[in-house]
């Protein structure tokens, strides 16, 4: 990128004649320092002179590996090899325009070069209706208007910026007008969105009044993940994207356990500390939320370190002392324990000792004794599996000393089963292998084992599990699968799709959506060999009503960055989380299915 800018885009090159450092290039207010081939040669000769062991480069993909600049492929790496490994001689690529190795005007690799990115993209409205067709609307993606359509029978509501019933939309067409587009954009790609085979029509949440009374009897616990900011484009999720009106509690996922010291440490210091995510999220307490630090998670539960912690009284004591300092330093209001799982490490109950059960209960009891006087909160995310509950949790002790227990009532089924199944069924369905693989059983089992109702929180997935079918024509429940489904554009993990990826994908042509008639589980969608199970707004509403009917303490979601937080699908921002709030906290609106 640098050589292209210097040779072709008017950047001024300045070299250090003394050889103390590499060159730098300037263009207006942009300044870049770098090493060119001459400096790489100089450093390689320095290695030889001092008798060092060799050279390392970061990284292969950053050299000119496609010869974009017309000298040779890998010019910097080849220079190292010529000095250190007697590589065959070749050009010393120069960025001087007088050099015979400068790039030519016509290059066979020219299609690999993109236009220089300017500081500003010509603005376009984030979302706007089509002035000639009430059913259509446009979303702005990187300065380009992308046309989409509301489901059949709905019009785009310009005021609410979402699809709505025609009588509510206020849409009046003018066939002579089209949405204003940025001058430098091409014709927007046509993206068709077809209604599913189901009969439900999306109903859209009304705008929330500033004076709206929110019911505070139920908790809505929301996990914020510190890795979603690495996603590209519209998938990127930052602390600023958190809608604080939709959660009562935020849990920052995750800090991790140091395997040697058995103390809390940041999972990603670049995000957590350097980019101040800890501070930005914990400061949301000023808006009336309770913000806890989450410890653990699936990946951090690998191995024996949590077992070593809970089974040593001295280790627990040191951990608690350090945890208090860590929480105070970053101004959190408590700790959420997400060890997956005591005794059954990453669901393998043959790995951990029986003593994990008592040790985890002891850690909870001892943390509570220190936290209570400080007014801090202590919670845990727990397994929905009867097998894990029986072997890993002293439920009466946890129920007594935890402020709440978040039941992870999802991932009952996934591609690891080798057959299709729903990610988070509410009730048992005929044909299920186990009668206890559903939220209804898990909730009542935790209650029966001694959890106070008001402390049990039902977890709901803002994502789906996807599968690759062995036979495209065998696409029902328990159909054989060959592995995970295709990774999503933004989440990029096989077998896993964010809700916004699901609703956007399924809105395309030829997807079949099948809804369970009894409501025992959410919908499934299939096309070709791809099969997806997920919860839509109706299923989230059904589970929220279940919370009220059973009388438990509220809802938990995994995770904020997986709901449709940018209104990609036209059903309003955060449609699933909004549905929970409509049912549990009397928030205005009635969001319905988006697929």
Tab-separated table of C-alpha atoms in Angstrom, residues 141-461:
chain	number	residue	atom	x	y	z
A	141	UNK	CA	-23.390	0.796	3.838
A	142	UNK	CA	-20.037	2.539	3.492
A	143	UNK	CA	-21.514	5.361	1.453
A	144	UNK	CA	-23.562	3.126	-0.844
A	145	UNK	CA	-27.359	2.883	-0.742
A	146	UNK	CA	-28.495	-0.756	-0.708
A	147	UNK	CA	-32.124	-1.334	-1.699
A	148	UNK	CA	-34.212	-3.741	0.374
A	149	UNK	CA	-37.888	-4.594	0.619
A	150	UNK	CA	-40.245	-4.955	3.534
A	151	UNK	CA	-42.046	-8.309	3.893
A	152	UNK	CA	-45.181	-8.590	1.760
A	153	UNK	CA	-48.035	-6.411	2.968
A	154	UNK	CA	-45.877	-3.958	4.918
A	155	UNK	CA	-44.724	-0.432	4.144
A	156	UNK	CA	-41.610	1.369	5.301
A	157	UNK	CA	-42.311	3.837	8.114
A	158	UNK	CA	-39.973	6.781	7.500
A	159	UNK	CA	-40.567	8.252	10.944
A	160	UNK	CA	-39.891	5.046	12.863
A	161	UNK	CA	-37.304	3.827	10.302
A	162	UNK	CA	-38.764	0.324	10.124
A	163	UNK	CA	-41.313	-1.802	8.277
A	164	UNK	CA	-44.850	-1.249	9.556
A	165	UNK	CA	-48.501	-1.795	8.728
A	166	UNK	CA	-49.561	0.445	5.801
A	167	UNK	CA	-51.990	2.442	7.935
A	168	UNK	CA	-49.198	3.298	10.375
A	169	UNK	CA	-46.470	4.046	7.864
A	170	UNK	CA	-47.744	7.384	6.560
A	171	UNK	CA	-46.111	6.552	3.246
A	172	UNK	CA	-47.190	8.501	0.165
A	173	UNK	CA	-45.405	7.682	-3.071
A	174	UNK	CA	-44.087	10.113	-5.618
A	175	UNK	CA	-43.219	8.133	-8.701
A	176	UNK	CA	-41.041	10.955	-9.993
A	177	UNK	CA	-38.701	10.947	-6.981
A	178	UNK	CA	-36.012	8.547	-5.864
A	179	UNK	CA	-33.795	8.704	-2.765
A	180	UNK	CA	-30.842	11.039	-3.072
A	181	UNK	CA	-27.648	9.089	-3.594
A	182	UNK	CA	-24.043	10.126	-3.034
A	183	UNK	CA	-22.539	11.512	-6.227
A	184	UNK	CA	-19.760	8.920	-6.270
A	185	UNK	CA	-21.874	5.813	-5.831
A	186	UNK	CA	-22.966	3.369	-8.473
A	187	UNK	CA	-26.492	2.107	-8.901
A	188	UNK	CA	-27.370	0.351	-5.621
A	189	UNK	CA	-27.407	-3.440	-5.847
A	190	UNK	CA	-30.892	-4.907	-5.834
A	191	UNK	CA	-31.445	-7.081	-2.759
A	192	UNK	CA	-34.693	-9.022	-2.849
A	193	UNK	CA	-36.364	-10.017	0.406
A	194	UNK	CA	-39.114	-12.616	0.233
A	195	UNK	CA	-41.646	-13.344	2.958
A	196	UNK	CA	-41.342	-16.715	4.683
A	197	UNK	CA	-43.812	-19.545	4.355
A	198	UNK	CA	-45.138	-18.705	7.822
A	199	UNK	CA	-48.222	-16.549	8.304
A	200	UNK	CA	-46.836	-14.079	10.855
A	201	UNK	CA	-46.345	-10.461	9.860
A	202	UNK	CA	-43.752	-8.266	11.589
A	203	UNK	CA	-45.349	-5.746	13.901
A	204	UNK	CA	-43.053	-2.956	14.873
A	205	UNK	CA	-42.097	-1.485	18.205
A	206	UNK	CA	-43.398	2.010	18.820
A	207	UNK	CA	-41.059	4.801	19.814
A	208	UNK	CA	-40.455	4.724	23.556
A	209	UNK	CA	-41.545	7.816	25.410
A	210	UNK	CA	-39.012	9.524	27.624
A	211	UNK	CA	-41.579	9.360	30.421
A	212	UNK	CA	-42.380	5.686	29.906
A	213	UNK	CA	-42.623	3.738	33.164
A	214	UNK	CA	-40.371	0.684	33.136
A	215	UNK	CA	-41.253	-2.262	35.383
A	216	UNK	CA	-38.226	-3.123	37.541
A	217	UNK	CA	-39.470	-6.388	39.066
A	218	UNK	CA	-37.601	-8.471	36.513
A	219	UNK	CA	-33.916	-8.466	35.713
A	220	UNK	CA	-32.743	-8.232	32.111
A	221	UNK	CA	-29.104	-9.309	32.197
A	222	UNK	CA	-27.120	-8.511	29.038
A	223	UNK	CA	-23.678	-9.808	28.143
A	224	UNK	CA	-21.286	-7.422	26.392
A	225	UNK	CA	-18.433	-9.204	24.590
A	226	UNK	CA	-15.052	-7.540	24.191
A	227	UNK	CA	-14.259	-9.316	20.906
A	228	UNK	CA	-17.215	-8.135	18.786
A	229	UNK	CA	-15.384	-4.884	18.023
A	230	UNK	CA	-12.978	-6.859	15.819
A	231	UNK	CA	-15.809	-7.715	13.415
A	232	UNK	CA	-15.952	-5.829	10.149
A	233	UNK	CA	-18.429	-3.218	8.955
A	234	UNK	CA	-21.933	-3.444	10.350
A	235	UNK	CA	-20.951	-6.385	12.573
A	236	UNK	CA	-18.652	-4.249	14.743
A	237	UNK	CA	-20.066	-3.695	18.254
A	238	UNK	CA	-18.651	-1.100	20.641
A	239	UNK	CA	-19.542	0.052	24.167
A	240	UNK	CA	-21.260	3.053	22.570
A	241	UNK	CA	-23.711	0.670	20.861
A	242	UNK	CA	-25.215	-0.482	24.169
A	243	UNK	CA	-28.825	0.688	24.568
A	244	UNK	CA	-28.907	1.209	28.321
A	245	UNK	CA	-32.710	1.350	28.384
A	246	UNK	CA	-32.957	-2.335	27.438
A	247	UNK	CA	-30.898	-3.906	30.256
A	248	UNK	CA	-30.969	-3.772	34.036
A	249	UNK	CA	-27.563	-5.442	34.383
A	250	UNK	CA	-24.553	-5.567	32.048
A	251	UNK	CA	-21.898	-8.264	32.315
A	252	UNK	CA	-18.555	-7.588	30.657
A	253	UNK	CA	-17.399	-10.803	28.967
A	254	UNK	CA	-14.740	-11.766	29.805
A	255	UNK	CA	-11.779	-11.480	32.093
A	256	UNK	CA	-9.792	-14.699	32.436
A	257	UNK	CA	-7.951	-16.664	35.108
A	258	UNK	CA	-4.156	-16.649	35.041
A	259	UNK	CA	-3.212	-20.329	34.954
A	260	UNK	CA	-0.138	-19.885	37.163
A	261	UNK	CA	-1.099	-17.228	39.700
A	262	UNK	CA	-4.801	-18.241	39.676
A	263	UNK	CA	-5.795	-14.569	39.643
A	264	UNK	CA	-8.005	-12.451	37.396
A	265	UNK	CA	-6.357	-10.798	34.405
A	266	UNK	CA	-7.663	-9.016	31.299
A	267	UNK	CA	-8.521	-11.257	28.374
A	268	UNK	CA	-7.531	-8.629	25.803
A	269	UNK	CA	-5.590	-5.714	27.269
A	270	UNK	CA	-5.735	-3.889	23.917
A	271	UNK	CA	-9.528	-3.713	24.102
A	272	UNK	CA	-10.023	-3.816	27.851
A	273	UNK	CA	-7.411	-1.296	28.941
A	274	UNK	CA	-5.724	0.470	26.011
A	275	UNK	CA	-9.062	1.217	24.339
A	276	UNK	CA	-10.721	1.707	27.745
A	277	UNK	CA	-13.552	-0.782	27.263
A	278	UNK	CA	-13.474	-1.593	30.983
A	279	UNK	CA	-13.925	2.069	31.824
A	280	UNK	CA	-16.496	2.765	29.116
A	281	UNK	CA	-18.721	-0.148	30.126
A	282	UNK	CA	-18.367	0.165	33.908
A	283	UNK	CA	-19.226	3.879	33.635
A	284	UNK	CA	-22.721	2.888	32.439
A	285	UNK	CA	-23.494	2.496	36.137
A	286	UNK	CA	-23.983	6.265	36.083
A	287	UNK	CA	-27.098	5.623	33.995
A	288	UNK	CA	-28.625	3.392	36.644
A	289	UNK	CA	-27.397	-0.003	35.440
A	290	UNK	CA	-25.492	-2.545	37.492
A	291	UNK	CA	-22.289	-3.520	35.676
A	292	UNK	CA	-20.415	-6.691	36.597
A	293	UNK	CA	-17.174	-8.199	35.358
A	294	UNK	CA	-17.588	-11.664	33.864
A	295	UNK	CA	-14.870	-14.228	34.549
A	296	UNK	CA	-14.306	-17.323	32.435
A	297	UNK	CA	-16.309	-18.384	29.403
A	298	UNK	CA	-16.072	-21.533	27.302
A	299	UNK	CA	-12.519	-21.058	26.019
A	300	UNK	CA	-11.098	-20.070	29.397
A	301	UNK	CA	-12.658	-23.154	31.000
A	302	UNK	CA	-10.234	-25.437	29.160
A	303	UNK	CA	-7.915	-27.350	31.469
A	304	UNK	CA	-7.655	-27.643	35.232
A	305	UNK	CA	-6.899	-24.103	36.431
A	306	UNK	CA	-10.370	-23.375	37.847
A	307	UNK	CA	-10.344	-26.751	39.561
A	308	UNK	CA	-6.968	-25.958	41.140
A	309	UNK	CA	-8.366	-22.642	42.318
A	310	UNK	CA	-11.532	-23.886	43.991
A	311	UNK	CA	-9.901	-26.933	45.591
A	312	UNK	CA	-7.291	-24.906	47.487
A	313	UNK	CA	-8.346	-22.773	50.440
A	314	UNK	CA	-5.179	-20.691	50.167
A	315	UNK	CA	-5.654	-20.181	46.421
A	316	UNK	CA	-9.247	-19.070	46.988
A	317	UNK	CA	-8.105	-16.580	49.623
A	318	UNK	CA	-5.467	-15.062	47.326
A	319	UNK	CA	-7.935	-14.988	44.442
A	320	UNK	CA	-10.563	-13.115	46.453
A	321	UNK	CA	-8.067	-10.516	47.681
A	322	UNK	CA	-6.841	-9.853	44.144
A	323	UNK	CA	-10.380	-9.928	42.699
A	324	UNK	CA	-11.459	-7.176	45.080
A	325	UNK	CA	-8.538	-5.001	43.985
A	326	UNK	CA	-9.220	-5.708	40.296
A	327	UNK	CA	-12.925	-4.905	40.551
A	328	UNK	CA	-12.255	-1.723	42.529
A	329	UNK	CA	-9.567	-0.593	40.079
A	330	UNK	CA	-11.877	-0.791	37.074
A	331	UNK	CA	-15.000	0.309	38.977
A	332	UNK	CA	-17.215	-2.715	38.391
A	333	UNK	CA	-20.032	-3.482	40.815
A	334	UNK	CA	-19.525	-7.194	41.180
A	335	UNK	CA	-18.418	-10.443	39.574
A	336	UNK	CA	-20.130	-13.011	37.360
A	337	UNK	CA	-18.612	-16.509	37.469
A	338	UNK	CA	-18.734	-18.402	34.181
A	339	UNK	CA	-16.710	-21.553	34.743
A	340	UNK	CA	-17.944	-24.154	32.255
A	341	UNK	CA	-18.219	-26.331	34.327
A	342	UNK	CA	-17.257	-27.571	37.808
A	343	UNK	CA	-16.397	-31.293	37.614
A	344	UNK	CA	-17.598	-31.385	33.977
A	345	UNK	CA	-14.870	-29.372	32.283
A	346	UNK	CA	-16.269	-28.188	28.947
A	347	UNK	CA	-19.132	-30.699	29.471
A	348	UNK	CA	-16.844	-33.711	30.002
A	349	UNK	CA	-17.741	-34.988	33.473
A	350	UNK	CA	-14.886	-37.502	33.388
A	351	UNK	CA	-12.237	-34.778	33.494
A	352	UNK	CA	-12.770	-33.055	36.835
A	353	UNK	CA	-12.633	-34.350	40.417
A	354	UNK	CA	-15.807	-34.728	42.486
A	355	UNK	CA	-14.390	-32.111	44.859
A	356	UNK	CA	-15.023	-29.376	42.261
A	357	UNK	CA	-18.656	-29.283	43.364
A	358	UNK	CA	-17.858	-28.432	46.980
A	359	UNK	CA	-14.914	-26.243	46.016
A	360	UNK	CA	-17.010	-24.061	43.713
A	361	UNK	CA	-19.662	-23.694	46.419
A	362	UNK	CA	-16.945	-22.665	48.884
A	363	UNK	CA	-15.604	-20.029	46.488
A	364	UNK	CA	-19.101	-18.585	46.063
A	365	UNK	CA	-19.700	-18.531	49.816
A	366	UNK	CA	-16.349	-16.854	50.542
A	367	UNK	CA	-16.753	-14.275	47.757
A	368	UNK	CA	-20.218	-13.420	49.034
A	369	UNK	CA	-18.885	-12.799	52.539
A	370	UNK	CA	-16.474	-10.188	51.159
A	371	UNK	CA	-18.817	-8.686	48.559
A	372	UNK	CA	-21.916	-8.152	50.702
A	373	UNK	CA	-20.409	-5.468	52.984
A	374	UNK	CA	-19.290	-3.585	49.877
A	375	UNK	CA	-22.729	-3.738	48.289
A	376	UNK	CA	-21.325	-5.715	45.356
A	377	UNK	CA	-23.211	-8.318	43.355
A	378	UNK	CA	-22.202	-11.926	42.775
A	379	UNK	CA	-23.755	-14.095	40.058
A	380	UNK	CA	-22.961	-17.199	38.031
A	381	UNK	CA	-23.810	-18.509	34.573
A	382	UNK	CA	-24.695	-22.192	34.883
A	383	UNK	CA	-25.370	-25.251	32.756
A	384	UNK	CA	-28.891	-26.328	31.741
A	385	UNK	CA	-27.855	-30.003	31.617
A	386	UNK	CA	-29.186	-32.343	34.314
A	387	UNK	CA	-25.966	-34.356	34.174
A	388	UNK	CA	-23.801	-31.297	34.835
A	389	UNK	CA	-26.156	-29.907	37.479
A	390	UNK	CA	-26.082	-33.160	39.439
A	391	UNK	CA	-22.302	-33.495	39.378
A	392	UNK	CA	-21.098	-29.895	39.392
A	393	UNK	CA	-23.366	-27.690	41.490
A	394	UNK	CA	-24.318	-27.584	45.165
A	395	UNK	CA	-27.553	-25.850	44.251
A	396	UNK	CA	-28.800	-24.924	47.768
A	397	UNK	CA	-25.496	-23.204	48.589
A	398	UNK	CA	-25.402	-21.368	45.258
A	399	UNK	CA	-29.022	-20.340	45.700
A	400	UNK	CA	-28.251	-18.912	49.115
A	401	UNK	CA	-25.091	-16.950	48.359
A	402	UNK	CA	-25.428	-15.853	44.727
A	403	UNK	CA	-27.513	-12.776	43.946
A	404	UNK	CA	-28.803	-14.536	40.849
A	405	UNK	CA	-28.150	-17.596	38.719
A	406	UNK	CA	-28.168	-17.176	34.933
A	407	UNK	CA	-29.321	-20.405	33.296
A	408	UNK	CA	-27.640	-20.818	29.906
A	409	UNK	CA	-30.708	-22.431	28.329
A	410	UNK	CA	-29.225	-22.725	24.850
A	411	UNK	CA	-26.851	-24.932	22.870
A	412	UNK	CA	-28.967	-27.952	23.741
A	413	UNK	CA	-28.227	-29.052	20.194
A	414	UNK	CA	-25.585	-28.156	17.627
A	415	UNK	CA	-23.519	-29.588	14.796
A	416	UNK	CA	-21.546	-31.658	17.349
A	417	UNK	CA	-24.591	-33.957	17.641
A	418	UNK	CA	-24.244	-35.197	14.059
A	419	UNK	CA	-27.943	-34.501	13.491
A	420	UNK	CA	-30.214	-31.473	13.364
A	421	UNK	CA	-31.779	-30.096	16.503
A	422	UNK	CA	-32.996	-26.809	17.921
A	423	UNK	CA	-30.536	-24.543	19.694
A	424	UNK	CA	-32.906	-23.646	22.539
A	425	UNK	CA	-36.237	-25.531	22.722
A	426	UNK	CA	-38.646	-24.298	25.369
A	427	UNK	CA	-40.414	-27.646	25.817
A	428	UNK	CA	-39.788	-31.308	25.096
A	429	UNK	CA	-40.605	-32.322	21.539
A	430	UNK	CA	-41.498	-35.846	20.485
A	431	UNK	CA	-38.378	-37.351	18.973
A	432	UNK	CA	-35.904	-35.631	21.285
A	433	UNK	CA	-33.219	-37.988	22.542
A	434	UNK	CA	-33.384	-36.664	26.107
A	435	UNK	CA	-36.466	-35.385	27.917
A	436	UNK	CA	-34.321	-32.898	29.842
A	437	UNK	CA	-32.878	-31.067	26.825
A	438	UNK	CA	-35.251	-28.082	26.999
A	439	UNK	CA	-35.588	-24.873	28.987
A	440	UNK	CA	-38.763	-25.933	30.782
A	441	UNK	CA	-37.045	-28.960	32.324
A	442	UNK	CA	-33.862	-27.022	33.159
A	443	UNK	CA	-35.754	-24.226	34.901
A	444	UNK	CA	-37.859	-26.554	37.021
A	445	UNK	CA	-34.894	-28.781	37.843
A	446	UNK	CA	-32.891	-25.855	39.178
A	447	UNK	CA	-35.942	-24.781	41.192
A	448	UNK	CA	-36.562	-28.286	42.513
A	449	UNK	CA	-32.917	-28.559	43.572
A	450	UNK	CA	-33.229	-25.493	45.792
A	451	UNK	CA	-32.878	-22.290	43.764
A	452	UNK	CA	-35.123	-19.442	45.006
A	453	UNK	CA	-37.462	-18.470	42.171
A	454	UNK	CA	-36.549	-14.808	42.266
A	455	UNK	CA	-32.858	-15.681	41.772
A	456	UNK	CA	-33.228	-17.838	38.672
A	457	UNK	CA	-32.706	-15.998	35.370
A	458	UNK	CA	-33.581	-17.647	32.034
A	459	UNK	CA	-30.944	-17.237	29.333
A	460	UNK	CA	-31.999	-16.738	25.714
A	461	UNK	CA	-29.828	-16.888	22.577
